[in-house]
Short mmCIF file of the C-alpha atoms (twelve columns), coordinates in Angstrom:
data_MODEL
# 
_entry.id   MODEL 
# 
loop_
_atom_site.group_PDB 
_atom_site.id 
_atom_site.type_symbol 
_atom_site.label_atom_id 
_atom_site.label_alt_id 
_atom_site.label_comp_id 
_atom_site.label_asym_id 
_atom_site.label_seq_id 
_atom_site.Cartn_x 
_atom_site.Cartn_y 
_atom_site.Cartn_z 
_atom_site.pdbx_PDB_model_num 
ATOM 1   C CA . MET A 1   -145.443 12.531  -128.810 1 
ATOM 2   C CA . PRO A 2   -144.126 15.271  -129.352 1 
ATOM 3   C CA . ALA A 3   -147.002 18.444  -128.778 1 
ATOM 4   C CA . ALA A 4   -147.708 19.837  -132.348 1 
ATOM 5   C CA . ALA A 5   -148.071 16.024  -133.709 1 
ATOM 6   C CA . ILE A 6   -150.663 16.130  -130.640 1 
ATOM 7   C CA . GLU A 7   -152.544 19.096  -131.762 1 
ATOM 8   C CA . GLU A 8   -152.530 17.813  -135.496 1 
ATOM 9   C CA . PHE A 9   -154.103 14.851  -134.385 1 
ATOM 10  C CA . VAL A 10  -156.887 16.035  -132.566 1 
ATOM 11  C CA . LEU A 11  -157.420 19.038  -135.358 1 
ATOM 12  C CA . ARG A 12  -158.269 16.209  -137.915 1 
ATOM 13  C CA . ALA A 13  -160.052 14.844  -135.670 1 
ATOM 14  C CA . LEU A 14  -162.615 17.575  -135.245 1 
ATOM 15  C CA . PRO A 15  -165.281 18.662  -137.501 1 
ATOM 16  C CA . GLU A 16  -163.457 21.526  -139.607 1 
ATOM 17  C CA . PRO A 17  -164.068 24.697  -137.941 1 
ATOM 18  C CA . GLU A 18  -166.261 27.738  -139.913 1 
ATOM 19  C CA . GLY A 19  -166.436 31.424  -140.237 1 
ATOM 20  C CA . ASP A 20  -163.711 33.328  -140.231 1 
ATOM 21  C CA . SER A 21  -161.498 31.329  -137.868 1 
ATOM 22  C CA . PRO A 22  -157.777 30.830  -139.002 1 
ATOM 23  C CA . LEU A 23  -158.014 27.048  -138.989 1 
ATOM 24  C CA . ALA A 24  -160.992 27.407  -141.414 1 
ATOM 25  C CA . ALA A 25  -160.953 27.147  -145.054 1 
ATOM 26  C CA . PRO A 26  -161.832 29.741  -147.543 1 
ATOM 27  C CA . GLY A 27  -165.024 30.198  -148.561 1 
ATOM 28  C CA . ARG A 28  -166.819 28.712  -145.927 1 
ATOM 29  C CA . PRO A 29  -169.808 30.953  -144.398 1 
ATOM 30  C CA . ALA A 30  -168.994 32.293  -141.040 1 
ATOM 31  C CA . THR A 31  -170.131 31.424  -137.603 1 
ATOM 32  C CA . ALA A 32  -169.757 34.146  -134.598 1 
ATOM 33  C CA . ASN A 33  -167.792 32.971  -131.505 1 
ATOM 34  C CA . LYS A 34  -166.981 29.311  -131.768 1 
ATOM 35  C CA . PRO A 35  -164.847 28.585  -129.731 1 
ATOM 36  C CA . ASN A 36  -161.313 27.259  -130.632 1 
ATOM 37  C CA . PRO A 37  -160.834 23.215  -130.393 1 
ATOM 38  C CA . LEU A 38  -157.345 24.069  -129.418 1 
ATOM 39  C CA . ASP A 39  -158.603 25.898  -125.694 1 
ATOM 40  C CA . THR A 40  -160.013 22.450  -124.603 1 
ATOM 41  C CA . LEU A 41  -156.599 20.716  -125.000 1 
ATOM 42  C CA . TRP A 42  -154.624 20.118  -121.535 1 
ATOM 43  C CA . ARG A 43  -151.340 19.650  -120.900 1 
ATOM 44  C CA . GLY A 44  -149.139 17.812  -118.592 1 
ATOM 45  C CA . SER A 45  -147.576 20.476  -118.088 1 
ATOM 46  C CA . GLU A 46  -150.060 22.887  -117.483 1 
ATOM 47  C CA . TRP A 47  -151.913 22.456  -114.249 1 
ATOM 48  C CA . ALA A 48  -155.363 20.912  -114.764 1 
ATOM 49  C CA . ARG A 49  -158.924 22.232  -113.719 1 
ATOM 50  C CA . ALA A 50  -159.910 21.904  -110.269 1 
ATOM 51  C CA . PRO A 51  -161.751 18.981  -109.033 1 
ATOM 52  C CA . ALA A 52  -165.602 19.336  -107.829 1 
ATOM 53  C CA . SER A 53  -164.811 19.225  -104.453 1 
ATOM 54  C CA . CYS A 54  -161.303 20.128  -102.089 1 
ATOM 55  C CA . CYS A 55  -160.585 19.662  -98.750  1 
ATOM 56  C CA . PRO A 56  -158.024 21.803  -97.287  1 
ATOM 57  C CA . SER A 57  -155.034 19.849  -95.930  1 
ATOM 58  C CA . GLY A 58  -154.471 21.380  -93.382  1 
ATOM 59  C CA . HIS A 59  -150.497 21.928  -94.550  1 
ATOM 60  C CA . ALA A 60  -149.506 25.428  -95.902  1 
ATOM 61  C CA . ALA A 61  -146.787 24.382  -98.159  1 
ATOM 62  C CA . LEU A 62  -148.612 21.377  -99.560  1 
ATOM 63  C CA . ASP A 63  -151.872 22.524  -100.183 1 
ATOM 64  C CA . GLY A 64  -149.756 24.858  -102.601 1 
ATOM 65  C CA . GLU A 65  -148.929 21.921  -105.072 1 
ATOM 66  C CA . LEU A 66  -151.414 20.233  -105.068 1 
ATOM 67  C CA . PRO A 67  -154.564 20.945  -107.682 1 
ATOM 68  C CA . GLY A 68  -157.462 23.224  -106.592 1 
ATOM 69  C CA . GLY A 69  -155.634 23.530  -103.322 1 
ATOM 70  C CA . GLY A 70  -156.137 20.029  -101.043 1 
ATOM 71  C CA . TRP A 71  -157.099 17.284  -100.776 1 
ATOM 72  C CA . PRO A 72  -159.152 16.176  -103.860 1 
ATOM 73  C CA . GLY A 73  -162.709 14.708  -103.955 1 
ATOM 74  C CA . HIS A 74  -163.845 12.469  -106.627 1 
ATOM 75  C CA . GLY A 75  -161.107 10.645  -107.202 1 
ATOM 76  C CA . LEU A 76  -158.153 8.382   -105.383 1 
ATOM 77  C CA . THR A 77  -154.877 9.639   -103.493 1 
ATOM 78  C CA . GLU A 78  -152.416 7.331   -103.120 1 
ATOM 79  C CA . LEU A 79  -149.662 7.539   -99.718  1 
ATOM 80  C CA . LEU A 80  -146.580 5.591   -99.831  1 
ATOM 81  C CA . GLN A 81  -143.970 5.113   -96.824  1 
ATOM 82  C CA . PRO A 82  -141.990 2.918   -95.445  1 
ATOM 83  C CA . LEU A 83  -143.487 1.143   -93.030  1 
ATOM 84  C CA . GLU A 84  -147.927 1.625   -92.696  1 
ATOM 85  C CA . GLY A 85  -149.444 2.872   -89.440  1 
ATOM 86  C CA . VAL A 86  -147.054 5.389   -88.594  1 
ATOM 87  C CA . LEU A 87  -147.480 9.083   -90.416  1 
ATOM 88  C CA . GLU A 88  -150.850 8.126   -91.522  1 
ATOM 89  C CA . CYS A 89  -151.999 10.312  -88.519  1 
ATOM 90  C CA . ARG A 90  -150.022 12.946  -88.928  1 
ATOM 91  C CA . LEU A 91  -150.796 14.022  -92.267  1 
ATOM 92  C CA . LEU A 92  -154.270 14.117  -92.744  1 
ATOM 93  C CA . ALA A 93  -155.440 14.544  -89.004  1 
ATOM 94  C CA . PRO A 94  -156.253 18.576  -89.703  1 
ATOM 95  C CA . ALA A 95  -157.751 17.846  -92.735  1 
ATOM 96  C CA . LEU A 96  -160.230 14.994  -91.030  1 
ATOM 97  C CA . GLN A 97  -160.564 16.588  -87.923  1 
ATOM 98  C CA . ARG A 98  -162.301 19.178  -90.301  1 
ATOM 99  C CA . ILE A 99  -164.516 16.703  -91.797  1 
ATOM 100 C CA . THR A 100 -165.545 15.571  -88.908  1 
ATOM 101 C CA . PHE A 101 -166.572 18.687  -86.721  1 
ATOM 102 C CA . ALA A 102 -168.549 19.177  -90.184  1 
ATOM 103 C CA . GLY A 103 -170.869 15.972  -89.314  1 
ATOM 104 C CA . LYS A 104 -169.826 13.720  -91.717  1 
ATOM 105 C CA . PRO A 105 -168.150 10.291  -90.670  1 
ATOM 106 C CA . VAL A 106 -164.500 9.138   -91.812  1 
ATOM 107 C CA . VAL A 107 -164.314 5.506   -92.643  1 
ATOM 108 C CA . LEU A 108 -161.608 2.835   -92.007  1 
ATOM 109 C CA . VAL A 109 -160.913 -0.097  -93.831  1 
ATOM 110 C CA . GLY A 110 -158.783 -2.727  -92.480  1 
ATOM 111 C CA . THR A 111 -155.709 -2.145  -90.348  1 
ATOM 112 C CA . PRO A 112 -152.595 -1.252  -90.937  1 
ATOM 113 C CA . MET A 113 -149.907 -4.142  -90.874  1 
ATOM 114 C CA . GLN A 114 -146.262 -4.480  -89.979  1 
ATOM 115 C CA . GLY A 115 -144.928 -8.266  -91.180  1 
ATOM 116 C CA . ARG A 116 -147.887 -10.318 -90.018  1 
ATOM 117 C CA . LEU A 117 -149.255 -8.580  -87.237  1 
ATOM 118 C CA . ALA A 118 -152.199 -6.262  -87.919  1 
ATOM 119 C CA . LEU A 119 -152.089 -2.380  -85.893  1 
ATOM 120 C CA . ALA A 120 -155.814 -1.548  -84.967  1 
ATOM 121 C CA . PRO A 121 -157.080 1.726   -85.225  1 
ATOM 122 C CA . HIS A 122 -155.608 3.820   -82.122  1 
ATOM 123 C CA . LEU A 123 -158.580 5.453   -80.948  1 
ATOM 124 C CA . ALA A 124 -157.118 7.956   -78.422  1 
ATOM 125 C CA . GLY A 125 -154.333 8.937   -80.446  1 
ATOM 126 C CA . TRP A 126 -157.063 9.582   -83.133  1 
ATOM 127 C CA . ARG A 127 -158.967 11.907  -80.315  1 
ATOM 128 C CA . GLN A 128 -155.590 13.390  -79.707  1 
ATOM 129 C CA . ALA A 129 -155.100 14.718  -82.862  1 
ATOM 130 C CA . GLY A 130 -158.552 16.201  -82.605  1 
ATOM 131 C CA . LEU A 131 -161.367 14.362  -83.948  1 
ATOM 132 C CA . ASP A 132 -164.911 13.301  -82.822  1 
ATOM 133 C CA . GLU A 133 -164.814 9.838   -82.411  1 
ATOM 134 C CA . ARG A 134 -168.005 9.451   -82.656  1 
ATOM 135 C CA . GLN A 135 -167.565 9.799   -86.521  1 
ATOM 136 C CA . LEU A 136 -164.924 7.391   -86.699  1 
ATOM 137 C CA . VAL A 137 -166.066 4.366   -88.553  1 
ATOM 138 C CA . TRP A 138 -163.513 1.322   -88.692  1 
ATOM 139 C CA . ILE A 139 -164.407 -1.850  -90.614  1 
ATOM 140 C CA . GLN A 140 -162.122 -4.244  -89.680  1 
ATOM 141 C CA . ALA A 141 -161.327 -5.866  -93.463  1 
ATOM 142 C CA . GLY A 142 -158.871 -8.987  -93.367  1 
ATOM 143 C CA . THR A 143 -158.242 -10.552 -96.664  1 
ATOM 144 C CA . SER A 144 -157.695 -8.097  -99.536  1 
ATOM 145 C CA . ALA A 145 -159.975 -8.930  -100.817 1 
ATOM 146 C CA . GLU A 146 -162.572 -7.881  -98.508  1 
ATOM 147 C CA . ARG A 147 -160.844 -4.569  -97.961  1 
ATOM 148 C CA . LEU A 148 -161.272 -3.960  -102.004 1 
ATOM 149 C CA . TRP A 149 -165.175 -5.099  -101.736 1 
ATOM 150 C CA . CYS A 150 -165.865 -2.496  -98.583  1 
ATOM 151 C CA . ALA A 151 -163.721 0.401   -100.261 1 
ATOM 152 C CA . GLU A 152 -165.575 0.228   -103.474 1 
ATOM 153 C CA . GLN A 153 -169.621 -0.394  -102.061 1 
ATOM 154 C CA . LEU A 154 -168.454 2.997   -99.672  1 
ATOM 155 C CA . LEU A 155 -167.749 4.865   -102.651 1 
ATOM 156 C CA . LYS A 156 -170.427 3.477   -104.683 1 
ATOM 157 C CA . ALA A 157 -172.552 4.497   -102.220 1 
ATOM 158 C CA . ASN A 158 -170.885 8.212   -101.682 1 
ATOM 159 C CA . ALA A 159 -171.080 6.864   -97.619  1 
ATOM 160 C CA . CYS A 160 -168.476 8.414   -96.012  1 
ATOM 161 C CA . GLY A 161 -167.149 11.985  -95.890  1 
ATOM 162 C CA . ALA A 162 -163.431 10.600  -95.991  1 
ATOM 163 C CA . LEU A 163 -162.597 6.948   -96.676  1 
ATOM 164 C CA . LEU A 164 -158.940 5.832   -95.562  1 
ATOM 165 C CA . ALA A 165 -158.386 2.075   -95.863  1 
ATOM 166 C CA . TRP A 166 -155.294 0.773   -95.901  1 
ATOM 167 C CA . LEU A 167 -154.243 -1.964  -99.478  1 
ATOM 168 C CA . PRO A 168 -150.814 -2.892  -99.601  1 
ATOM 169 C CA . GLN A 169 -151.450 -5.527  -102.043 1 
ATOM 170 C CA . ALA A 170 -153.758 -4.236  -104.529 1 
ATOM 171 C CA . ARG A 171 -152.938 -4.927  -108.489 1 
ATOM 172 C CA . PRO A 172 -152.803 -2.369  -111.194 1 
ATOM 173 C CA . GLU A 173 -156.609 -3.277  -112.643 1 
ATOM 174 C CA . GLN A 174 -158.149 -3.403  -108.931 1 
ATOM 175 C CA . MET A 175 -156.465 0.577   -108.939 1 
ATOM 176 C CA . ARG A 176 -157.944 0.813   -111.458 1 
ATOM 177 C CA . ARG A 177 -161.203 -0.088  -110.554 1 
ATOM 178 C CA . LEU A 178 -161.070 1.533   -107.368 1 
ATOM 179 C CA . GLN A 179 -160.878 4.853   -109.473 1 
ATOM 180 C CA . VAL A 180 -163.783 4.166   -111.672 1 
ATOM 181 C CA . ALA A 181 -166.416 4.218   -108.542 1 
ATOM 182 C CA . ALA A 182 -164.096 6.681   -106.577 1 
ATOM 183 C CA . LEU A 183 -165.697 9.138   -109.373 1 
ATOM 184 C CA . GLY A 184 -168.662 9.323   -107.777 1 
ATOM 185 C CA . HIS A 185 -167.454 10.296  -104.434 1 
ATOM 186 C CA . GLU A 186 -167.776 14.245  -103.343 1 
ATOM 187 C CA . GLY A 187 -165.181 13.172  -100.020 1 
ATOM 188 C CA . PRO A 188 -161.216 12.408  -100.231 1 
ATOM 189 C CA . THR A 189 -160.652 8.961   -100.767 1 
ATOM 190 C CA . PHE A 190 -157.334 7.680   -99.795  1 
ATOM 191 C CA . LEU A 191 -155.479 4.505   -100.202 1 
ATOM 192 C CA . CYS A 192 -152.158 3.564   -97.951  1 
ATOM 193 C CA . ARG A 193 -149.526 1.843   -99.432  1 
ATOM 194 C CA . HIS A 194 -145.471 0.282   -99.315  1 
ATOM 195 C CA . GLU A 195 -143.490 2.678   -100.401 1 
ATOM 196 C CA . ARG A 196 -142.810 0.452   -103.327 1 
ATOM 197 C CA . ALA A 197 -145.621 0.385   -104.939 1 
ATOM 198 C CA . ALA A 198 -144.211 3.261   -106.533 1 
ATOM 199 C CA . GLU A 199 -142.493 1.277   -108.881 1 
ATOM 200 C CA . GLN A 200 -146.058 -0.112  -110.093 1 
ATOM 201 C CA . ALA A 201 -148.698 1.650   -112.461 1 
ATOM 202 C CA . SER A 202 -151.712 3.338   -110.710 1 
ATOM 203 C CA . ALA A 203 -154.671 4.956   -112.121 1 
ATOM 204 C CA . ALA A 204 -154.935 7.288   -109.027 1 
ATOM 205 C CA . PRO A 205 -154.534 10.974  -109.930 1 
ATOM 206 C CA . LEU A 206 -152.492 11.736  -107.221 1 
ATOM 207 C CA . ARG A 207 -149.322 10.069  -105.630 1 
ATOM 208 C CA . LEU A 208 -147.520 11.092  -102.748 1 
ATOM 209 C CA . LEU A 209 -144.208 9.238   -101.103 1 
ATOM 210 C CA . VAL A 210 -144.346 10.219  -97.243  1 
ATOM 211 C CA . ARG A 211 -141.280 9.872   -94.651  1 
ATOM 212 C CA . PRO A 212 -139.820 10.813  -91.532  1 
ATOM 213 C CA . GLY A 213 -138.495 14.288  -92.153  1 
ATOM 214 C CA . GLU A 214 -135.948 16.348  -89.870  1 
ATOM 215 C CA . ASP A 215 -136.734 16.820  -86.488  1 
ATOM 216 C CA . TRP A 216 -140.640 16.499  -86.173  1 
ATOM 217 C CA . SER A 217 -141.402 17.041  -89.556  1 
ATOM 218 C CA . LEU A 218 -143.216 15.254  -92.349  1 
ATOM 219 C CA . ALA A 219 -141.380 15.072  -96.065  1 
ATOM 220 C CA . VAL A 220 -143.294 14.805  -98.960  1 
ATOM 221 C CA . ARG A 221 -142.687 14.216  -102.393 1 
ATOM 222 C CA . VAL A 222 -145.712 14.784  -105.514 1 
ATOM 223 C CA . LEU A 223 -145.084 11.189  -107.350 1 
ATOM 224 C CA . LYS A 224 -147.849 12.233  -109.480 1 
ATOM 225 C CA . ARG A 225 -150.587 14.824  -110.081 1 
ATOM 226 C CA . ARG A 226 -152.437 16.509  -113.068 1 
ATOM 227 C CA . GLY A 227 -150.363 19.364  -113.274 1 
ATOM 228 C CA . PRO A 228 -146.684 19.937  -113.739 1 
ATOM 229 C CA . GLN A 229 -143.844 17.809  -112.219 1 
ATOM 230 C CA . HIS A 230 -142.785 18.294  -108.059 1 
ATOM 231 C CA . GLU A 231 -139.504 18.519  -108.239 1 
ATOM 232 C CA . GLY A 232 -137.622 17.622  -104.736 1 
ATOM 233 C CA . TRP A 233 -139.431 17.827  -101.098 1 
ATOM 234 C CA . LEU A 234 -141.642 19.327  -98.906  1 
ATOM 235 C CA . ALA A 235 -141.090 19.508  -95.350  1 
ATOM 236 C CA . LEU A 236 -143.795 19.590  -93.193  1 
ATOM 237 C CA . PRO A 237 -144.089 20.232  -89.666  1 
ATOM 238 C CA . ALA A 238 -146.008 17.533  -87.771  1 
ATOM 239 C CA . VAL A 239 -145.786 17.328  -84.508  1 
ATOM 240 C CA . PRO A 240 -147.529 13.989  -82.911  1 
ATOM 241 C CA . ALA A 241 -150.703 15.366  -81.047  1 
ATOM 242 C CA . ALA A 242 -150.166 13.238  -78.284  1 
ATOM 243 C CA . MET A 243 -146.429 15.253  -77.912  1 
ATOM 244 C CA . ALA A 244 -146.801 18.900  -78.415  1 
ATOM 245 C CA . GLY A 245 -147.709 19.628  -74.656  1 
ATOM 246 C CA . LEU A 246 -144.704 17.958  -73.485  1 
ATOM 247 C CA . LEU A 247 -141.358 19.207  -75.850  1 
ATOM 248 C CA . THR A 248 -139.878 21.464  -74.450  1 
ATOM 249 C CA . PRO A 249 -138.199 24.271  -77.518  1 
ATOM 250 C CA . ARG A 250 -134.867 22.277  -78.002  1 
ATOM 251 C CA . LEU A 251 -136.435 19.289  -77.923  1 
ATOM 252 C CA . ARG A 252 -139.287 19.829  -80.791  1 
ATOM 253 C CA . GLN A 253 -135.621 20.049  -82.438  1 
ATOM 254 C CA . PRO A 254 -133.667 17.404  -82.108  1 
ATOM 255 C CA . HIS A 255 -131.235 17.474  -84.471  1 
ATOM 256 C CA . LEU A 256 -129.012 20.162  -82.799  1 
ATOM 257 C CA . LEU A 257 -128.755 17.494  -79.874  1 
ATOM 258 C CA . TRP A 258 -125.861 15.919  -82.387  1 
ATOM 259 C CA . PRO A 259 -122.385 17.724  -82.579  1 
ATOM 260 C CA . GLN A 260 -122.376 19.066  -85.783  1 
ATOM 261 C CA . ARG A 261 -119.246 18.105  -87.813  1 
ATOM 262 C CA . PRO A 262 -118.163 19.112  -91.198  1 
ATOM 263 C CA . GLY A 263 -121.084 20.301  -94.101  1 
ATOM 264 C CA . GLY A 264 -123.735 20.417  -91.286  1 
ATOM 265 C CA . VAL A 265 -124.519 16.843  -91.107  1 
ATOM 266 C CA . PRO A 266 -124.588 15.993  -87.070  1 
ATOM 267 C CA . ALA A 267 -122.210 14.001  -85.851  1 
ATOM 268 C CA . GLY A 268 -124.213 10.495  -85.162  1 
ATOM 269 C CA . VAL A 269 -126.088 10.889  -88.450  1 
ATOM 270 C CA . ALA A 270 -122.674 11.324  -90.468  1 
ATOM 271 C CA . ALA A 271 -121.761 8.195   -88.569  1 
ATOM 272 C CA . ALA A 272 -123.939 6.574   -90.125  1 
ATOM 273 C CA . GLY A 273 -124.235 7.565   -93.182  1 
ATOM 274 C CA . VAL A 274 -128.358 7.487   -93.578  1 
ATOM 275 C CA . LEU A 275 -129.373 10.614  -95.473  1 
ATOM 276 C CA . ALA A 276 -130.247 9.025   -98.244  1 
ATOM 277 C CA . GLU A 277 -133.039 11.897  -99.075  1 
ATOM 278 C CA . PRO A 278 -132.921 15.066  -99.233  1 
ATOM 279 C CA . GLY A 279 -133.916 16.355  -95.745  1 
ATOM 280 C CA . VAL A 280 -134.695 13.327  -94.567  1 
ATOM 281 C CA . LEU A 281 -133.134 11.369  -91.676  1 
ATOM 282 C CA . SER A 282 -133.122 7.369   -91.277  1 
ATOM 283 C CA . ALA A 283 -133.835 5.206   -88.647  1 
ATOM 284 C CA . ALA A 284 -130.241 3.675   -88.754  1 
ATOM 285 C CA . SER A 285 -129.162 6.572   -87.110  1 
ATOM 286 C CA . LEU A 286 -130.073 5.153   -83.727  1 
ATOM 287 C CA . LEU A 287 -127.680 2.549   -83.876  1 
ATOM 288 C CA . CYS A 288 -124.218 4.913   -84.024  1 
ATOM 289 C CA . ASP A 289 -122.561 4.714   -81.039  1 
ATOM 290 C CA . GLU A 290 -121.492 8.426   -80.374  1 
ATOM 291 C CA . GLU A 291 -124.156 10.018  -77.641  1 
ATOM 292 C CA . PRO A 292 -126.463 13.467  -78.664  1 
ATOM 293 C CA . ALA A 293 -124.072 16.310  -76.558  1 
ATOM 294 C CA . ASP A 294 -126.967 17.384  -73.947  1 
ATOM 295 C CA . ALA A 295 -128.571 13.747  -73.966  1 
ATOM 296 C CA . HIS A 296 -128.548 13.666  -70.033  1 
ATOM 297 C CA . VAL A 297 -130.277 17.009  -69.685  1 
ATOM 298 C CA . HIS A 298 -134.099 15.229  -70.090  1 
ATOM 299 C CA . ALA A 299 -135.117 11.810  -70.381  1 
ATOM 300 C CA . LEU A 300 -137.241 12.620  -73.377  1 
ATOM 301 C CA . GLY A 301 -133.876 13.585  -75.198  1 
ATOM 302 C CA . ARG A 302 -133.792 10.151  -76.923  1 
ATOM 303 C CA . ALA A 303 -137.350 9.460   -77.176  1 
ATOM 304 C CA . ALA A 304 -137.630 12.926  -79.345  1 
ATOM 305 C CA . VAL A 305 -134.439 11.755  -81.590  1 
ATOM 306 C CA . ALA A 306 -136.360 8.452   -82.251  1 
ATOM 307 C CA . ALA A 307 -139.706 9.623   -82.638  1 
ATOM 308 C CA . ALA A 308 -138.045 12.328  -85.434  1 
ATOM 309 C CA . ALA A 309 -136.404 9.410   -86.999  1 
ATOM 310 C CA . GLY A 310 -140.413 7.635   -86.950  1 
ATOM 311 C CA . VAL A 311 -139.092 5.073   -85.418  1 
ATOM 312 C CA . ARG A 312 -141.967 5.529   -83.088  1 
ATOM 313 C CA . GLY A 313 -145.555 5.180   -84.450  1 
ATOM 314 C CA . GLY A 314 -147.021 8.444   -85.664  1 
# 
């Protein structure tokens, strides 16, 4: 519906304005300082009012694209990714570290699933990411119904500083129910799902697609937000905490280990034809026959390239 038609519909539904307003009928008594009803409208091409509570993500480029400048409270945030349990820690660790150091619990509901295998949270990895393990709570809920019930009760009780739940099979009506419960929850609420869920309708006000990026970065695209449409991809530096002290300057840029071909595309990647998205390296690049140019220099060379493509854990 055109914007002009929406404004006309709203004006007809509101009481007739009075006074010297440009919308007032002649001969009516004046009422001083009466607000224009159009000033209360929010247009989708504009930023919505910042959420009442917000937690910086720890990634400056991402904060610049989020309403309020960080992870919002009082609502759901969907994290969609090609493989569960790989990228969540690298993306969320800076914010969750801030929350646990403030003495607020971070609750994990369920576990990531890879096929039929349930992956328990790796406590050592979360500890290396800087989180206070004393504030980490894991609820081992196996079925989808159990996870939904636990998440809803935690949100209604406002019982944690942040909630992270894996809900791969949540239906749209269940997402709406969780969004209603999240309105009363001050901290951020993260729901991790497969990227196929991007094709489904969702009541979550914020939806992000997260994929492995070039080198040790994360490629993030904002699919939905309360603001203007986001275009392109964000490249967020996110070296895993366990690797930060082991990587040499050269291994922090593993794409340089591949010989370059015309067009600036690494030879191994070009051979596999795996630049599916801007700035995103696919794991298929590991299947090509060509060796990295300097792989013999350090045994970590192959591991660095593999991790950059997202084959190994986050």
